[in-house]
JSON list of C-alpha atoms in Angstrom, two decimals:
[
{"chain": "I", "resi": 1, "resn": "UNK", "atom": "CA", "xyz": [47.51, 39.95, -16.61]},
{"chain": "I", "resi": 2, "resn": "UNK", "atom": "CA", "xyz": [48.66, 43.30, -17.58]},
{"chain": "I", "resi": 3, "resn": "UNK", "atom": "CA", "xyz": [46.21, 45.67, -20.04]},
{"chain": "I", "resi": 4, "resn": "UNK", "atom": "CA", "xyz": [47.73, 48.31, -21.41]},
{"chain": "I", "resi": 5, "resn": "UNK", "atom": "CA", "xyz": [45.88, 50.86, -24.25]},
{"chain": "I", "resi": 6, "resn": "UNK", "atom": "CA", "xyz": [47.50, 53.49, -26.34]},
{"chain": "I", "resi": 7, "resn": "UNK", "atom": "CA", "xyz": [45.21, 55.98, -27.76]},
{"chain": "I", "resi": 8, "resn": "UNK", "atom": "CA", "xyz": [46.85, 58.54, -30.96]},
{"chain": "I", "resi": 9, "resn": "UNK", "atom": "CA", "xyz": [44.85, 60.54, -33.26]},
{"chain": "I", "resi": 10, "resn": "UNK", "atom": "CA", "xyz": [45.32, 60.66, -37.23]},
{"chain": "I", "resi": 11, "resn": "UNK", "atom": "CA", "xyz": [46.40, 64.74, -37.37]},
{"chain": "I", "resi": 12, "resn": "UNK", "atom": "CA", "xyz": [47.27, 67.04, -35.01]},
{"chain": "I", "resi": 13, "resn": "UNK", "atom": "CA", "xyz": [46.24, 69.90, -35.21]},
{"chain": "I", "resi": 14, "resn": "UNK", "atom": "CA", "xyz": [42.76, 69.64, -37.24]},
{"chain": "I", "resi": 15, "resn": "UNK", "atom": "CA", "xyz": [40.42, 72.72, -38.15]},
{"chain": "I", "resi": 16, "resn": "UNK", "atom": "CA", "xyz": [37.15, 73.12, -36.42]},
{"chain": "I", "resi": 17, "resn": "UNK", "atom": "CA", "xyz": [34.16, 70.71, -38.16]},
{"chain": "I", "resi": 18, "resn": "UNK", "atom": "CA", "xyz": [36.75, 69.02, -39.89]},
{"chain": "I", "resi": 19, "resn": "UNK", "atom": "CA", "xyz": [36.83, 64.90, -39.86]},
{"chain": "I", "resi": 20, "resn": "UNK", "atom": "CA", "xyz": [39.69, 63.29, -37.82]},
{"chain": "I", "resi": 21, "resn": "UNK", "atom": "CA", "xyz": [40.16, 59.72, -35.94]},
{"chain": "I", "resi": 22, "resn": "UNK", "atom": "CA", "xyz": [41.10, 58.39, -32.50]},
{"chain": "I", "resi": 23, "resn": "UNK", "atom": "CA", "xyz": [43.06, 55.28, -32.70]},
{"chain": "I", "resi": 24, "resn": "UNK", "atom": "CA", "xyz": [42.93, 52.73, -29.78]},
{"chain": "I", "resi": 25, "resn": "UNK", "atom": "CA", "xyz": [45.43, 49.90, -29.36]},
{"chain": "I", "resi": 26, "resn": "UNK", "atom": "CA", "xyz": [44.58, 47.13, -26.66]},
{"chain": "I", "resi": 27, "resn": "UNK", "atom": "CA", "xyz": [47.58, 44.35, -25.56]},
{"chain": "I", "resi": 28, "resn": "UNK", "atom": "CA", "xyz": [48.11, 42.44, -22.85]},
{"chain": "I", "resi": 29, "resn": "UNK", "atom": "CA", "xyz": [51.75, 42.43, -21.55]},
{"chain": "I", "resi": 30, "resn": "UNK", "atom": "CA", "xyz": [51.35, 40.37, -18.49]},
{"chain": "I", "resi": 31, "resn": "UNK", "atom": "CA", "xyz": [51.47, 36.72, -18.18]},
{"chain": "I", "resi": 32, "resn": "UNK", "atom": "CA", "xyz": [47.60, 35.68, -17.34]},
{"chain": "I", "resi": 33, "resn": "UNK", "atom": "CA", "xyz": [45.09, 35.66, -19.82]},
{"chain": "I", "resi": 34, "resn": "UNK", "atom": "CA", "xyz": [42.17, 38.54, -19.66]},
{"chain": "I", "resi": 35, "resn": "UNK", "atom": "CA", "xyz": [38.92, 37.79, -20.33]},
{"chain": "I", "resi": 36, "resn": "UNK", "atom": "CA", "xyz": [35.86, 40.49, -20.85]},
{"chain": "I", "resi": 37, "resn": "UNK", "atom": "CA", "xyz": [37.92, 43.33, -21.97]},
{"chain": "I", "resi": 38, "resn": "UNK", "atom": "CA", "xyz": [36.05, 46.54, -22.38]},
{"chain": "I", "resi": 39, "resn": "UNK", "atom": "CA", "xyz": [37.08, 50.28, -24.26]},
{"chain": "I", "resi": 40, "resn": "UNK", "atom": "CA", "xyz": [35.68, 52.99, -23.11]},
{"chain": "I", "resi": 41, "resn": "UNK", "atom": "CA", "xyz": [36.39, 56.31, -24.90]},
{"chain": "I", "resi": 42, "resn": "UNK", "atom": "CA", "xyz": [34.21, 59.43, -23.40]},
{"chain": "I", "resi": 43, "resn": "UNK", "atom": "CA", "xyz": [34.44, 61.70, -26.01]},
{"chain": "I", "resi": 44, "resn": "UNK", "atom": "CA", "xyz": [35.37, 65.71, -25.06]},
{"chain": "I", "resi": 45, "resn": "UNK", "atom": "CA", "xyz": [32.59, 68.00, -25.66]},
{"chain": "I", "resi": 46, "resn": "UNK", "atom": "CA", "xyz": [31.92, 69.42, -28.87]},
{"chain": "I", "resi": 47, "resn": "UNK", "atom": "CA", "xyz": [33.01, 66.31, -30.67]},
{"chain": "I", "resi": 48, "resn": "UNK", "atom": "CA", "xyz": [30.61, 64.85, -33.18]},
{"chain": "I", "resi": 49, "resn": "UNK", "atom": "CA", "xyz": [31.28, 60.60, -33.14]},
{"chain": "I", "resi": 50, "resn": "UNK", "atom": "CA", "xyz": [30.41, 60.01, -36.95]},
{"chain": "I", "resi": 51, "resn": "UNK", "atom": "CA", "xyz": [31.80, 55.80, -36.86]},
{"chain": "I", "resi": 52, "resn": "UNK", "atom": "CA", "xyz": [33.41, 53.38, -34.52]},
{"chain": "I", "resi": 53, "resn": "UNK", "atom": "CA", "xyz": [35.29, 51.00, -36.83]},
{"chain": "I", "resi": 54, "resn": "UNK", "atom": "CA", "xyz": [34.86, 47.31, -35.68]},
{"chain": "I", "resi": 55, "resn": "UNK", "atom": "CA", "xyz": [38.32, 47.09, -35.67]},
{"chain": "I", "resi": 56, "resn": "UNK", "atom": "CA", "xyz": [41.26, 47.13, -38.00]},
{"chain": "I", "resi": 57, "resn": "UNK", "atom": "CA", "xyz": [43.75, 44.25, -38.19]},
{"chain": "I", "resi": 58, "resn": "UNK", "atom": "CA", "xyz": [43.35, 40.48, -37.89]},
{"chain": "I", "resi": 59, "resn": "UNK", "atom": "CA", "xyz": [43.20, 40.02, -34.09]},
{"chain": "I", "resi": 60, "resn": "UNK", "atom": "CA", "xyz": [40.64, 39.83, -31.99]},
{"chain": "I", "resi": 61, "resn": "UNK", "atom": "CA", "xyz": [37.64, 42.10, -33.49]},
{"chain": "I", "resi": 62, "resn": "UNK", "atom": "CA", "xyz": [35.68, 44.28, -30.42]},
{"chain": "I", "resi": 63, "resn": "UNK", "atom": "CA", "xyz": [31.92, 45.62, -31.13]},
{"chain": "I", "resi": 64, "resn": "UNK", "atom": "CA", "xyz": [31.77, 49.28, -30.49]},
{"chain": "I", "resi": 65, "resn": "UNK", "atom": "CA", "xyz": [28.40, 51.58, -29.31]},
{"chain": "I", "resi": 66, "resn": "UNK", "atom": "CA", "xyz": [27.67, 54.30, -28.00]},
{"chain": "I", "resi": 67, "resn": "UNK", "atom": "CA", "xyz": [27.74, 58.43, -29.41]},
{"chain": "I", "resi": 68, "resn": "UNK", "atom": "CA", "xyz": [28.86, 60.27, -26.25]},
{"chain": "I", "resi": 69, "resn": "UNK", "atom": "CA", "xyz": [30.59, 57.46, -24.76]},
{"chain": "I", "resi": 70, "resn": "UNK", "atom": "CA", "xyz": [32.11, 54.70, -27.22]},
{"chain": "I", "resi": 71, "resn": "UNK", "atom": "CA", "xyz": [31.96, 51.38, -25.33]},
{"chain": "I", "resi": 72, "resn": "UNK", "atom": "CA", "xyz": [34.31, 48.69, -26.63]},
{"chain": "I", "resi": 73, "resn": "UNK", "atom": "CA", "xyz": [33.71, 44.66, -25.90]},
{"chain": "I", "resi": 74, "resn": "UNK", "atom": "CA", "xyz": [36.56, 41.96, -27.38]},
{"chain": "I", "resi": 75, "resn": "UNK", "atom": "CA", "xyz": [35.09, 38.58, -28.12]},
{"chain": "I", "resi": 76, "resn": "UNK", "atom": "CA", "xyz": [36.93, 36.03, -26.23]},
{"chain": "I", "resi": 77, "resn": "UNK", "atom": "CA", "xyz": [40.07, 36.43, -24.34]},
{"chain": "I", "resi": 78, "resn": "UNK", "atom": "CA", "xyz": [43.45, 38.01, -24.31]},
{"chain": "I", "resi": 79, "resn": "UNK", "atom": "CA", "xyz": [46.45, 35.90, -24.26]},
{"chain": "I", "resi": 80, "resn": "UNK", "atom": "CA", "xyz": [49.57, 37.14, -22.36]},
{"chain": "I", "resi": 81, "resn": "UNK", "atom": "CA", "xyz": [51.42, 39.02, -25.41]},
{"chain": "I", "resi": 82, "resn": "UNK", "atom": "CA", "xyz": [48.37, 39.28, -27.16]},
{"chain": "I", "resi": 83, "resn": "UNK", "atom": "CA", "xyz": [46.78, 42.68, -29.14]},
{"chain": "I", "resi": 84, "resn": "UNK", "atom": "CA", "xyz": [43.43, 43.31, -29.72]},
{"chain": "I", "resi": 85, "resn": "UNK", "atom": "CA", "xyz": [42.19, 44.64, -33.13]},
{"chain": "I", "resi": 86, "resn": "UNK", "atom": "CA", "xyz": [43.15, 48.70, -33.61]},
{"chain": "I", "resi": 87, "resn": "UNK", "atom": "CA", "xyz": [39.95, 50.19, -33.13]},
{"chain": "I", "resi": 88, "resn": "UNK", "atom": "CA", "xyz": [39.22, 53.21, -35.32]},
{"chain": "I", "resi": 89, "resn": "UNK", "atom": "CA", "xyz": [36.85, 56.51, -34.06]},
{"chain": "I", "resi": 90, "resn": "UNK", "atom": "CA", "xyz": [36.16, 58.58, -36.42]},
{"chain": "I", "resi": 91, "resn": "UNK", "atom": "CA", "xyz": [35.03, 62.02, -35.36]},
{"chain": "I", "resi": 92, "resn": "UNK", "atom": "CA", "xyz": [34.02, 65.19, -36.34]},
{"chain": "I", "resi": 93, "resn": "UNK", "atom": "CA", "xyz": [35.76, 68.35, -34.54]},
{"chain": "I", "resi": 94, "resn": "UNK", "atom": "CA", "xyz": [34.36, 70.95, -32.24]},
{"chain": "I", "resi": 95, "resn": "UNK", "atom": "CA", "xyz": [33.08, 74.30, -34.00]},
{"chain": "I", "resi": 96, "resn": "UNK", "atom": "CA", "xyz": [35.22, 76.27, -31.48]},
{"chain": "I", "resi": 97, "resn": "UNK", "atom": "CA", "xyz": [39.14, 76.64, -31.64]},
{"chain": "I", "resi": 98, "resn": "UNK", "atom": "CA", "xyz": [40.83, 75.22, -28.88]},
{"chain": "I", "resi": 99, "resn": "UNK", "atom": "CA", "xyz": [42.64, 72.44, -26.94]},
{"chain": "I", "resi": 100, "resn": "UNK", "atom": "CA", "xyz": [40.64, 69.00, -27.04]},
{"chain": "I", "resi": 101, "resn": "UNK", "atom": "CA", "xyz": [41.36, 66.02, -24.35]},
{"chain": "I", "resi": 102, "resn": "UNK", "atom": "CA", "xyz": [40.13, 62.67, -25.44]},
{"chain": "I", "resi": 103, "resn": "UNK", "atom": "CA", "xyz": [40.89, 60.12, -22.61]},
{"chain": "I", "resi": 104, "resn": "UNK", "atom": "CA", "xyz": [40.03, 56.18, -23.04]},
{"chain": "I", "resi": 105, "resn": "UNK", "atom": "CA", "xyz": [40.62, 53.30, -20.98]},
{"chain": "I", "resi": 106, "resn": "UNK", "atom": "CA", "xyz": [40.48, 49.46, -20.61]},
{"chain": "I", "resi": 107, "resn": "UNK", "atom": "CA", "xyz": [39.37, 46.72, -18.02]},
{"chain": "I", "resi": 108, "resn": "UNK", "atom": "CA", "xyz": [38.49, 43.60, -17.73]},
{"chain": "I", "resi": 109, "resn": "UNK", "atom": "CA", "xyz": [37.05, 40.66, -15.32]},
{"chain": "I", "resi": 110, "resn": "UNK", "atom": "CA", "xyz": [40.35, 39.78, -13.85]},
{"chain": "I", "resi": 111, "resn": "UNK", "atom": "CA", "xyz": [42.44, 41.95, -11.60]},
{"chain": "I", "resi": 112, "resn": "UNK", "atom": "CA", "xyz": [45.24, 43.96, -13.48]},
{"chain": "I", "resi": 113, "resn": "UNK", "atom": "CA", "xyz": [48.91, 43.92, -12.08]},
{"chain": "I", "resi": 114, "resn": "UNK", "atom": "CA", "xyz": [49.57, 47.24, -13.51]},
{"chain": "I", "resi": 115, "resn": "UNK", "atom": "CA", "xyz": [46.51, 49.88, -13.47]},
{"chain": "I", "resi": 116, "resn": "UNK", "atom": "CA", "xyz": [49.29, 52.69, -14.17]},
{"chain": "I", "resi": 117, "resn": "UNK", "atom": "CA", "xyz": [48.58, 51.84, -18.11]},
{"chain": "I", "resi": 118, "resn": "UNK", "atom": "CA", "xyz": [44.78, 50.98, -18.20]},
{"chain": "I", "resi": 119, "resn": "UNK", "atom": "CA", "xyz": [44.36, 54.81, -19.28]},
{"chain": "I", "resi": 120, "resn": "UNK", "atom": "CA", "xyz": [45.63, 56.89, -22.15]},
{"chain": "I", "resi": 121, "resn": "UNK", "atom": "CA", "xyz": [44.53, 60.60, -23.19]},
{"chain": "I", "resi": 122, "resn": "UNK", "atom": "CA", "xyz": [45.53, 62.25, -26.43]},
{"chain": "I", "resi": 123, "resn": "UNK", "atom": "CA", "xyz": [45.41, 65.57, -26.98]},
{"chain": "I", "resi": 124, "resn": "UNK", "atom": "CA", "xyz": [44.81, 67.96, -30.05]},
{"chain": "I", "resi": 125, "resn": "UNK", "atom": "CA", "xyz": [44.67, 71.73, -31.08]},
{"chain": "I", "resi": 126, "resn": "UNK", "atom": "CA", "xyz": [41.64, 72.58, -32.67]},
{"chain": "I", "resi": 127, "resn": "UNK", "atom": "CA", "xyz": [42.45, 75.58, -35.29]},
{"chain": "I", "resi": 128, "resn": "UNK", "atom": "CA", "xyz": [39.45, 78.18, -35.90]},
{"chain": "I", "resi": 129, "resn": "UNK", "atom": "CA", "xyz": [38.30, 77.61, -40.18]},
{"chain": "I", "resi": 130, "resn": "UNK", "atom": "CA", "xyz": [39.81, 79.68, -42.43]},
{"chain": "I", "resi": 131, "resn": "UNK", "atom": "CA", "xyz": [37.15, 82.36, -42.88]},
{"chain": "I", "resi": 132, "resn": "UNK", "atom": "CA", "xyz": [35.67, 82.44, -46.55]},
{"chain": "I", "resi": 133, "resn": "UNK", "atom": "CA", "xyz": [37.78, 84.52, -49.07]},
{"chain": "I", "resi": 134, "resn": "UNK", "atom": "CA", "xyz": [36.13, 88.18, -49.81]},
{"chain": "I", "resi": 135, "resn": "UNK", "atom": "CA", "xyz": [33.75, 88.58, -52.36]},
{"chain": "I", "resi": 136, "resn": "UNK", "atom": "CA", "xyz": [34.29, 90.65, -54.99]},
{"chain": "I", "resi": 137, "resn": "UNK", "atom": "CA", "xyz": [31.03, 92.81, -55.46]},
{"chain": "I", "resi": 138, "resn": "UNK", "atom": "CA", "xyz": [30.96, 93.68, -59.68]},
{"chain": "I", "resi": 139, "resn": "UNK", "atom": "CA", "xyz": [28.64, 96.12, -61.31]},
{"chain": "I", "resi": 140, "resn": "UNK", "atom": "CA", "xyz": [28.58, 96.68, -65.26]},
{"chain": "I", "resi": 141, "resn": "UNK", "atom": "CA", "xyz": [27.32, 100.32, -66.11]},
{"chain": "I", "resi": 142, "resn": "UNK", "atom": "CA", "xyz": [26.85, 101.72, -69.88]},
{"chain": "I", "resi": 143, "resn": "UNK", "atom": "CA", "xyz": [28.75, 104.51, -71.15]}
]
């Protein structure tokens, strides 16, 4: 048994309190089946978690909790060649500009032949908001 995740984010860079997702792939490429596979995505400070999707795709669906930490549980087991459900985080961005590290990983009850994969970080440049455009300040006087 071989777990392996691969996280990605929808945009890079984002602006600061702007929406953006994590995306978390889950397959086995080993040859034993895995059984009690668990996600775990600590999220990096200042980051707001707004959903965890249930997963996206026809595989095997996780449940997701958690707002600091999202903790991910797949149902059933993981065949050799197997992929888990894309699970979908969708966040809100820190108010500061900046770099952001999001690092997630995957386990499960059996021992893995290949730990070198079990982790995968993304990273993504937070922008500072565009400030508001300047106000024009009118008067009307009489003649």
């Amino acid at each position: 048994m071989d777990l392996a995740i691969d996280k990605s984010d929808s945009q890079d860079p984002v602006v600061a309190i702007a929406n953006f997702a994590y995306f978390l792939d889950v397959r086995n490429q080993g040859s034993g089946t895995a059984s009690e596979v668990r996600v775990s995505d600590p999220l990096p400070s200042g980051v707001v978690l707004l959903s965890a999707s249930e997963g996206i795709g026809n595989w095997m669906t996780p449940t997701c909790s958690g707002t600091s930490v999202v903790e991910c549980t797949l149902a059933g087991t993981l065949a050799p060649g197997a992929s888990a459900a894309r699970i979908g985080i969708q966040v809100l961005a820190p108010s500061q500009a900046g770099t952001i590290t999001n690092r997630a990983s995957v386990s499960s009850r059996e021992v893995d032949s290949n730990g070198s994969n079990n982790v995968d970080s993304e990273t993504t440049t937070v922008n500072a908001a565009a400030p508001p455009p300047p106000r024009a300040d009118l008067g009307v006087s009489a003649v």
